[in-house]
Coordinates of N, CA and C and ligand atoms in Angstrom, one line a residue:
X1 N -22.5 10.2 -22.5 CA -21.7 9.1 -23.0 C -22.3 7.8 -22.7
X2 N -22.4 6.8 -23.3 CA -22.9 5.6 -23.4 C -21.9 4.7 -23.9
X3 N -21.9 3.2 -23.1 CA -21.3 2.1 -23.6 C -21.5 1.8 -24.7
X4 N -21.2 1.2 -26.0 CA -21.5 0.5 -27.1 C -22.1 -0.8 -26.9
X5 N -21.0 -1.3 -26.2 CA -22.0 -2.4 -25.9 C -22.6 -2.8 -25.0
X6 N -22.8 -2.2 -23.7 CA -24.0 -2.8 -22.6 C -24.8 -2.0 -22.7
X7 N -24.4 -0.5 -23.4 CA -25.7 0.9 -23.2 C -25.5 1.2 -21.7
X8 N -24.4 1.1 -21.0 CA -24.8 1.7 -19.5 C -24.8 3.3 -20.4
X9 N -25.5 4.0 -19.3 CA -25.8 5.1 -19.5 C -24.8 6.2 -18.7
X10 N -23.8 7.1 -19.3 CA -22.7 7.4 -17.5 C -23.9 8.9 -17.6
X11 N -23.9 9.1 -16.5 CA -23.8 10.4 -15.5 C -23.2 11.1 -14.6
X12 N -23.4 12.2 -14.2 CA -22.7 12.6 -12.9 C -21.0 12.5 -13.1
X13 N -20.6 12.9 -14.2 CA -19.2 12.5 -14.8 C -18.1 13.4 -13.9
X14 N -17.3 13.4 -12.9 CA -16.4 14.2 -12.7 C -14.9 14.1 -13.3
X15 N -15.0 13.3 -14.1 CA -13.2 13.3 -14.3 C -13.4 12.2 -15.8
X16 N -13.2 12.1 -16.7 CA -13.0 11.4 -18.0 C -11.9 11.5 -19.0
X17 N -11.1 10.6 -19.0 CA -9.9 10.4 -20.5 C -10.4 9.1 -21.2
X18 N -9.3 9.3 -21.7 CA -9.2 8.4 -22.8 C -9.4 6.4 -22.2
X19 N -9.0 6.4 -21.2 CA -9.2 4.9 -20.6 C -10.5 4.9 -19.7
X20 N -10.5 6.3 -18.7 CA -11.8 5.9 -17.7 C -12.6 6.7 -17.4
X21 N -13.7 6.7 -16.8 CA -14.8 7.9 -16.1 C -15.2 7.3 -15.0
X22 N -14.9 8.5 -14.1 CA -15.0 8.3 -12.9 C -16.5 9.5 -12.8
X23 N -17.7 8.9 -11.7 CA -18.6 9.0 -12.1 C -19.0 9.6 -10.7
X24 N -20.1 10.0 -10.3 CA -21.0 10.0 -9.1 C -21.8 8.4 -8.9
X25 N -22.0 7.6 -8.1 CA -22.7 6.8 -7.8 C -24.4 6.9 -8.3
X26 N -25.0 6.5 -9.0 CA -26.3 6.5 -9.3 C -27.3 6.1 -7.9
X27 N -26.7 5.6 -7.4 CA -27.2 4.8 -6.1 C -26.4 5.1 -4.9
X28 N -25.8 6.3 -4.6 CA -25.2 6.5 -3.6 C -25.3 6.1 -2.3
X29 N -24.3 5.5 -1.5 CA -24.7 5.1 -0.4 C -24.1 6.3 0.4
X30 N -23.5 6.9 0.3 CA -23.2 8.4 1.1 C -22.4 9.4 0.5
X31 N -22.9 10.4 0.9 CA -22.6 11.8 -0.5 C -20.9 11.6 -0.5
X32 N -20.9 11.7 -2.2 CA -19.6 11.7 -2.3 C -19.1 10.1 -2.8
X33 N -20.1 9.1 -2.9 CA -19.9 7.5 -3.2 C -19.5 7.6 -4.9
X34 N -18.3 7.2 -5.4 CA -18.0 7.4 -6.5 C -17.8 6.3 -7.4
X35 N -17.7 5.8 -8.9 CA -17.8 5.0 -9.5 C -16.7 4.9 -10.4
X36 N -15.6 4.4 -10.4 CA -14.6 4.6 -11.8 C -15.1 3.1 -13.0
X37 N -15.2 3.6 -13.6 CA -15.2 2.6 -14.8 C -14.4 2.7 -15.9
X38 N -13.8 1.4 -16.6 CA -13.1 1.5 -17.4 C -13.5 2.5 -18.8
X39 N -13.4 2.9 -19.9 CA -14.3 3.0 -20.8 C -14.3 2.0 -21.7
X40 N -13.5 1.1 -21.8 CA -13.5 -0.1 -22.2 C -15.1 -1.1 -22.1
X41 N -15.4 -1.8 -22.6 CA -16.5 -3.1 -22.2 C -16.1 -4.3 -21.8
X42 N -15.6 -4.0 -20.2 CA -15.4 -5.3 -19.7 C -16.6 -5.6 -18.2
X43 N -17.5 -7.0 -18.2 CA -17.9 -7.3 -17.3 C -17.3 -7.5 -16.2
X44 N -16.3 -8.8 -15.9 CA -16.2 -8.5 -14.7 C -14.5 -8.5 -14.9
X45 N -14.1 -8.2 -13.5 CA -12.9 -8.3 -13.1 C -11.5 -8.8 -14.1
X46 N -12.1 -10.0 -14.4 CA -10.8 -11.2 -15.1 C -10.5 -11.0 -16.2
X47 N -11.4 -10.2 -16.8 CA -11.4 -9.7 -18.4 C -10.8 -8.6 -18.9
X48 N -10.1 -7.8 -17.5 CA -9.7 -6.9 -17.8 C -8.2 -6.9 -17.5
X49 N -7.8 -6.3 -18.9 CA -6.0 -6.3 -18.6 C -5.1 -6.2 -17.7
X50 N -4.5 -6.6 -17.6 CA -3.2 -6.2 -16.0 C -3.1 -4.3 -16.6
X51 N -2.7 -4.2 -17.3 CA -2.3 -3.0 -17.3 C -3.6 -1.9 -17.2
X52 N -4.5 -2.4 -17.6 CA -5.8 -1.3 -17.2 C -6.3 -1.3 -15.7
X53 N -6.0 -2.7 -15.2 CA -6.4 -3.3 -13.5 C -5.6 -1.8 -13.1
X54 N -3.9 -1.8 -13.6 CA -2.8 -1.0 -12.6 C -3.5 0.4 -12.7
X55 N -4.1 0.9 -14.1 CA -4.6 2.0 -14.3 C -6.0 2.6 -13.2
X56 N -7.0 1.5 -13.0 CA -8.4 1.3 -12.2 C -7.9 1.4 -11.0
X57 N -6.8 0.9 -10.5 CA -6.6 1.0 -8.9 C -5.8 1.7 -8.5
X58 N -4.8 2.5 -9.6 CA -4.2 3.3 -8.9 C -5.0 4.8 -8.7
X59 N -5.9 4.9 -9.6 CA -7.2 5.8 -9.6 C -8.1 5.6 -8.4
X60 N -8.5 4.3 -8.0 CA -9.4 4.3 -7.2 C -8.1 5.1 -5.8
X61 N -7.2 4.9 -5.9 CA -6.3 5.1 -4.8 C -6.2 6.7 -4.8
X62 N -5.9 7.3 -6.1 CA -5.8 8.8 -6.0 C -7.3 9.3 -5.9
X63 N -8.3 8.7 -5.8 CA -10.1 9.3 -5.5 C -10.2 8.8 -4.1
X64 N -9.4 7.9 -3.9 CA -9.4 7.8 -1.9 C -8.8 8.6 -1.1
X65 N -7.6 9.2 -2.1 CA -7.4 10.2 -1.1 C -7.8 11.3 -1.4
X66 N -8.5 11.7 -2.4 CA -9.2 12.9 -3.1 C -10.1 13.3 -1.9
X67 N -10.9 11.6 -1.3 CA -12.3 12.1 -0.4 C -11.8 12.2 0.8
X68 N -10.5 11.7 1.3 CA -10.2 12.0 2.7 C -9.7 13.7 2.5
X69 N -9.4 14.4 1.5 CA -9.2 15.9 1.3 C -9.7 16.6 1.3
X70 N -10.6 16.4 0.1 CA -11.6 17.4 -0.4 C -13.3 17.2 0.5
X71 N -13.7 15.8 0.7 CA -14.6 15.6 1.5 C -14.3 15.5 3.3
X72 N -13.0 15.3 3.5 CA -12.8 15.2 4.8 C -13.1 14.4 5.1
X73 N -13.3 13.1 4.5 CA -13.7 11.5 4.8 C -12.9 11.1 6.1
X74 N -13.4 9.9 7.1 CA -12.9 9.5 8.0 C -11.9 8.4 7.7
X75 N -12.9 7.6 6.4 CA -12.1 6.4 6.1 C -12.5 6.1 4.6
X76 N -12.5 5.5 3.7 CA -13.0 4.9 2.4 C -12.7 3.6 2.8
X77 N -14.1 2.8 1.8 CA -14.5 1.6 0.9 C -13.9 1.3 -0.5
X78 N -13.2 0.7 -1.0 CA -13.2 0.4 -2.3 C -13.7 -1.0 -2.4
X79 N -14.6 -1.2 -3.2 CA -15.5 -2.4 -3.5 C -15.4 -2.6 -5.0
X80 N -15.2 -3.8 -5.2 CA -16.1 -4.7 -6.6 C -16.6 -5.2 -6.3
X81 N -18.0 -5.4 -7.1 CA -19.1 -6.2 -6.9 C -18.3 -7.5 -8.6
X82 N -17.8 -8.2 -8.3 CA -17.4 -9.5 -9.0 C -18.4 -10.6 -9.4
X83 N -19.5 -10.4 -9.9 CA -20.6 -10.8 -10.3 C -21.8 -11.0 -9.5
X84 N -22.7 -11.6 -10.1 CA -24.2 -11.7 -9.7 C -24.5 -11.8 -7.9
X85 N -23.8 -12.9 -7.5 CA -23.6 -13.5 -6.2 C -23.0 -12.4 -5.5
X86 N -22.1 -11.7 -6.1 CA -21.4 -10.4 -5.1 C -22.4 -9.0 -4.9
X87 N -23.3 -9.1 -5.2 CA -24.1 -8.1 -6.2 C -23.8 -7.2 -6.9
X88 N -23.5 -7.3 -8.0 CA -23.2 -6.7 -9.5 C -24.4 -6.7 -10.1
X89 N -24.9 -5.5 -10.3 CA -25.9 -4.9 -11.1 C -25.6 -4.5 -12.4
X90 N -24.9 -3.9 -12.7 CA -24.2 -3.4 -14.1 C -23.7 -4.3 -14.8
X91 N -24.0 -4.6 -15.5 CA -23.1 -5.5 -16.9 C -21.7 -4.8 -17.3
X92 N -21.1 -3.6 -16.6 CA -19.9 -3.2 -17.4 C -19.3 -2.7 -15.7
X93 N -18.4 -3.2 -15.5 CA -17.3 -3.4 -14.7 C -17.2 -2.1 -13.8
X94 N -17.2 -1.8 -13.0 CA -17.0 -0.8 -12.1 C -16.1 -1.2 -11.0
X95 N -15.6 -0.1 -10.4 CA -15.0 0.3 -8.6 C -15.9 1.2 -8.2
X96 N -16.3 0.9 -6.8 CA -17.0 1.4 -5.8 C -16.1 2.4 -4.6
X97 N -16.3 3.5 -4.7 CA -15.3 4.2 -3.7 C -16.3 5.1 -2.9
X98 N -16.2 4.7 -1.4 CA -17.4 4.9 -1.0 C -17.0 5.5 0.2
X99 N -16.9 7.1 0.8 CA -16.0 8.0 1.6 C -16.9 7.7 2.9
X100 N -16.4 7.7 3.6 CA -16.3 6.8 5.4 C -16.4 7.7 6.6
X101 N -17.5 7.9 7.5 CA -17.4 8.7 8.4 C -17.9 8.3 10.0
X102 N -17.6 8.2 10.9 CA -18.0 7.5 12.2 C -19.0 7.2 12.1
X103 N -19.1 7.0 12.3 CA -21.4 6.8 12.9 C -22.2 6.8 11.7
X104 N -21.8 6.5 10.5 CA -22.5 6.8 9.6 C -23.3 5.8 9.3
X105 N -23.4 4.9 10.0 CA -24.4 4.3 9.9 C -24.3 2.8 8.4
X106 N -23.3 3.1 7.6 CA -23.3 2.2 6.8 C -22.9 1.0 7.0
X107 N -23.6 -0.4 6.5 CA -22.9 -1.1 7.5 C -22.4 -2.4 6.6
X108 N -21.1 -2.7 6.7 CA -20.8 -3.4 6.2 C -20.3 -4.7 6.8
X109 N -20.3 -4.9 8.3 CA -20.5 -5.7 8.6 C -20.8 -7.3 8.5
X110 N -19.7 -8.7 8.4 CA -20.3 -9.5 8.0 C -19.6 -10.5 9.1
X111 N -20.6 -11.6 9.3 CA -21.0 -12.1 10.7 C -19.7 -13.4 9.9
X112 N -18.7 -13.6 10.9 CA -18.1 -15.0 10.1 C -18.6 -16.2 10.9
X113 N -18.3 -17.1 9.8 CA -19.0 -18.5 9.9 C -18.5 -19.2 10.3
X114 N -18.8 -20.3 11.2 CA -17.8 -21.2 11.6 C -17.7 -22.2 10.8
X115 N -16.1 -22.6 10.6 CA -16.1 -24.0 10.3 C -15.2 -25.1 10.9
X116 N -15.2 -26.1 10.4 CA -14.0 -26.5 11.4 C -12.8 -26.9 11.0
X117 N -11.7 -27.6 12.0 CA -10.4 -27.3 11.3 C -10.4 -28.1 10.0
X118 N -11.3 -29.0 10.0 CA -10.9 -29.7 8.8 C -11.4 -29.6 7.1
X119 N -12.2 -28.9 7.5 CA -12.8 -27.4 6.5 C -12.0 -26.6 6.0
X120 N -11.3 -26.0 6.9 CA -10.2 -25.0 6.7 C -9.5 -25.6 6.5
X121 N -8.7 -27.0 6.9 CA -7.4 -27.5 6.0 C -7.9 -27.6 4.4
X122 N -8.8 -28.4 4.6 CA -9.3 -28.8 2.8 C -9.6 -27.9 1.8
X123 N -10.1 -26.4 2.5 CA -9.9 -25.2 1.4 C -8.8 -24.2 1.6
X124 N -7.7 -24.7 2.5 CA -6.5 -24.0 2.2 C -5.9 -24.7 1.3
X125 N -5.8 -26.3 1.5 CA -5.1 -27.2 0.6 C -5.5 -27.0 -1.0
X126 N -6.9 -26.6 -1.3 CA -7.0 -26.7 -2.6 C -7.0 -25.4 -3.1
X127 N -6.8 -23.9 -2.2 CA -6.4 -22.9 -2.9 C -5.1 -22.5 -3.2
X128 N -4.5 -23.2 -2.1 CA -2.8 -23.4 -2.4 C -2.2 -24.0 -3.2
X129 N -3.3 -25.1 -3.7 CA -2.3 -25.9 -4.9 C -2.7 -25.1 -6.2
X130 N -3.4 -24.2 -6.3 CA -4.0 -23.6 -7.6 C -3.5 -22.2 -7.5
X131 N -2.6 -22.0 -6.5 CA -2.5 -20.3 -6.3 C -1.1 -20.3 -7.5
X132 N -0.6 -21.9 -7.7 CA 0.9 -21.2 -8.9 C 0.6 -21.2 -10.4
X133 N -0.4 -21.2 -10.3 CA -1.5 -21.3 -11.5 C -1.9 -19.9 -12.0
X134 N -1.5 -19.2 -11.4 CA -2.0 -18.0 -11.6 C -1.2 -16.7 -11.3
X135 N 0.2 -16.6 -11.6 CA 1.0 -16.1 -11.0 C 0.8 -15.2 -10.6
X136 N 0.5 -15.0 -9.0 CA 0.2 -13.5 -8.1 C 1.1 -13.3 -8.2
X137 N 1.1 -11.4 -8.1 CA 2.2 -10.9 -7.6 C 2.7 -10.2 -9.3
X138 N 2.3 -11.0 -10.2 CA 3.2 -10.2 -11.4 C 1.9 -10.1 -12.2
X139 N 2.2 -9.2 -12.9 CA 1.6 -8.7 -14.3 C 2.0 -9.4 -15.1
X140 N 1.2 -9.4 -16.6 CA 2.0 -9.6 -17.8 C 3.3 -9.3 -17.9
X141 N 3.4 -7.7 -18.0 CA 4.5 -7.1 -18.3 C 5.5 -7.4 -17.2
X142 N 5.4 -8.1 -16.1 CA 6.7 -8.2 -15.5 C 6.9 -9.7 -15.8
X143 N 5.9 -10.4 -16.0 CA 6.4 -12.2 -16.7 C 7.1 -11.7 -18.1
X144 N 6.5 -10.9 -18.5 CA 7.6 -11.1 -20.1 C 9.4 -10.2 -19.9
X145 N 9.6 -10.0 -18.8 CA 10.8 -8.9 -18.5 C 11.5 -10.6 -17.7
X146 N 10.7 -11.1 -17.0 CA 11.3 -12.6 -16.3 C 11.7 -13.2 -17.6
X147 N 10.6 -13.7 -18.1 CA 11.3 -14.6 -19.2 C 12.6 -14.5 -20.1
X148 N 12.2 -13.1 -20.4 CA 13.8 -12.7 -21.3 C 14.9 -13.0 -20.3
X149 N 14.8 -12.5 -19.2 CA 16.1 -12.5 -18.7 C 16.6 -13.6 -18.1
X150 N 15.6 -15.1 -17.5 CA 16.3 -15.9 -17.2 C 15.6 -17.2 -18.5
X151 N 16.5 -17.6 -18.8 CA 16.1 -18.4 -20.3 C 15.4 -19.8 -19.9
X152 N 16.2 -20.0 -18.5 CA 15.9 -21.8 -18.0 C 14.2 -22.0 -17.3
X153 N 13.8 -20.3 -17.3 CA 12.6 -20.8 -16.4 C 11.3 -20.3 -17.8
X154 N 11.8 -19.6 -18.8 CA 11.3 -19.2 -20.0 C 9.9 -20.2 -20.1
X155 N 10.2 -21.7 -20.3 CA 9.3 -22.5 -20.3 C 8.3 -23.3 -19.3
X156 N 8.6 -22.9 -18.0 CA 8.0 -22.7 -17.4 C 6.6 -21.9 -17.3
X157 N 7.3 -20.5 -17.4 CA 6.4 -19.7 -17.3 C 5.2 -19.6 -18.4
X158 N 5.8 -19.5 -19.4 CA 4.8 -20.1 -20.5 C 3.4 -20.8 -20.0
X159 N 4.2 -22.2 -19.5 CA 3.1 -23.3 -19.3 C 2.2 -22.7 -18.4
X160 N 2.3 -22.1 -17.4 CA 1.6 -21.2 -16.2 C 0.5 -20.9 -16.9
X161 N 1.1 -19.7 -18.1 CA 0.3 -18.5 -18.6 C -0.9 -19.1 -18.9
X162 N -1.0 -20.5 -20.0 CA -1.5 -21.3 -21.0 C -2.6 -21.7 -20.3
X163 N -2.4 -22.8 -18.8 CA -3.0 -23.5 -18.2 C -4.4 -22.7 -17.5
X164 N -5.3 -23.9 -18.0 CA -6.8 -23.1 -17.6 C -6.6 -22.6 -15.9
X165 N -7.3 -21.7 -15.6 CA -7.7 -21.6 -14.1 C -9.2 -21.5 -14.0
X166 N -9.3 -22.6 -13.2 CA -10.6 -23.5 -12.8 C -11.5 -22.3 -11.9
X167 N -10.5 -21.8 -11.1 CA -11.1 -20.5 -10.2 C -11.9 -19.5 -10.9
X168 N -10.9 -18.8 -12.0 CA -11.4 -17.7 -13.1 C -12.5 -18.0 -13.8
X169 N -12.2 -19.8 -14.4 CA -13.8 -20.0 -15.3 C -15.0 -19.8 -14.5
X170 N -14.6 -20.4 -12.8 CA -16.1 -20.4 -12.3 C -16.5 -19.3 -12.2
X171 N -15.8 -18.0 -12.2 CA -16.1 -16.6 -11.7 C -16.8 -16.2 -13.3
X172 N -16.5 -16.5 -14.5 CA -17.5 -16.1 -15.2 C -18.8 -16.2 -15.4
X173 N -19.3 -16.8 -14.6 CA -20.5 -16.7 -14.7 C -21.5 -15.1 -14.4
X174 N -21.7 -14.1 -15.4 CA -21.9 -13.0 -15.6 C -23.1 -12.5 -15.9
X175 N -23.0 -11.3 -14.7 CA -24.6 -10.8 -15.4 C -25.3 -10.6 -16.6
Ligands
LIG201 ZN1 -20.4 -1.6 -21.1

């Protein structure tokens, strides 16, 4: 099976419907490293529906405990690589599920950076003012169940939906 439009090529298929294929890793970082992809053509993250996101993650969740079962995994990884800078190699959107064992040597370790308080005030201040911009916490489908039911905040919510997010544009920048 092949994408139409990026030509990824799948292999190593263990499980495929009508929305996804969950894959063997081409690049495995430890037996058992798995790949779900939409079958859809979406590059990264933002482009892809709430309702297919709920579909992708509750999968990645029933293949994490697949490997703590069937592999006897110690722990899982679930990763997106969310573009170039994250390293995203694939032009068509994936989850990384990657089964976890002591000593294994994989290392994902990352050294934090210092900054100072006034650093950290100035990028909490400006993620906080943009976080109602984007309403976490709900899907589509539960803003359109809000709106019906309370009429006064109807236009509110709207305006939310409409309003660019400055965060999202910068994130498309795509392999
Ligand atoms: Zn594709």
């Amino acid at each position: 099976m092949t994408c139409r439009i990026c030509e990824k090529d799948y292999s190593g298929i263990i499980y495929e419907d009508d929305d996804i294929i969950i894959s063997l890793a081409e690049k495995p970082v430890a037996l058992g490293h798995l790949k779900i992809f939409p079958k859809k053509h979406y590059t990264i993250m933002e482009q892809v529906p709430d309702d297919e996101i709920k579909t992708l993650f509750n999968t990645a969740n029933k293949i994490s405990t697949l490997l703590f079962e069937s592999l006897q995994a110690h722990g899982t990884n679930i990763i997106v690589r969310n573009g170039i800078p994250a390293g995203q190699e694939l032009s068509h959107f994936s989850i990384d599920i990657i089964p976890r064992r002591q000593s294994d040597n994989i290392n994902f370790e990352w050294k934090p950076k210092r900054a100072s308080p006034e650093q950290l005030e100035a990028v909490k201040k400006k993620l906080s003012e943009t976080t109602s911009d984007i309403s976490i916490g709900k899907s589509t489908e539960t803003r359109e169940i809000v709106s019906k039911k309370e009429d006064n905040k109807q236009e509110t919510i709207k305006e939310q939906n409409g309003e660019k997010n400055y965060l999202i544009e910068a994130l498309k920048r795509t392999p």
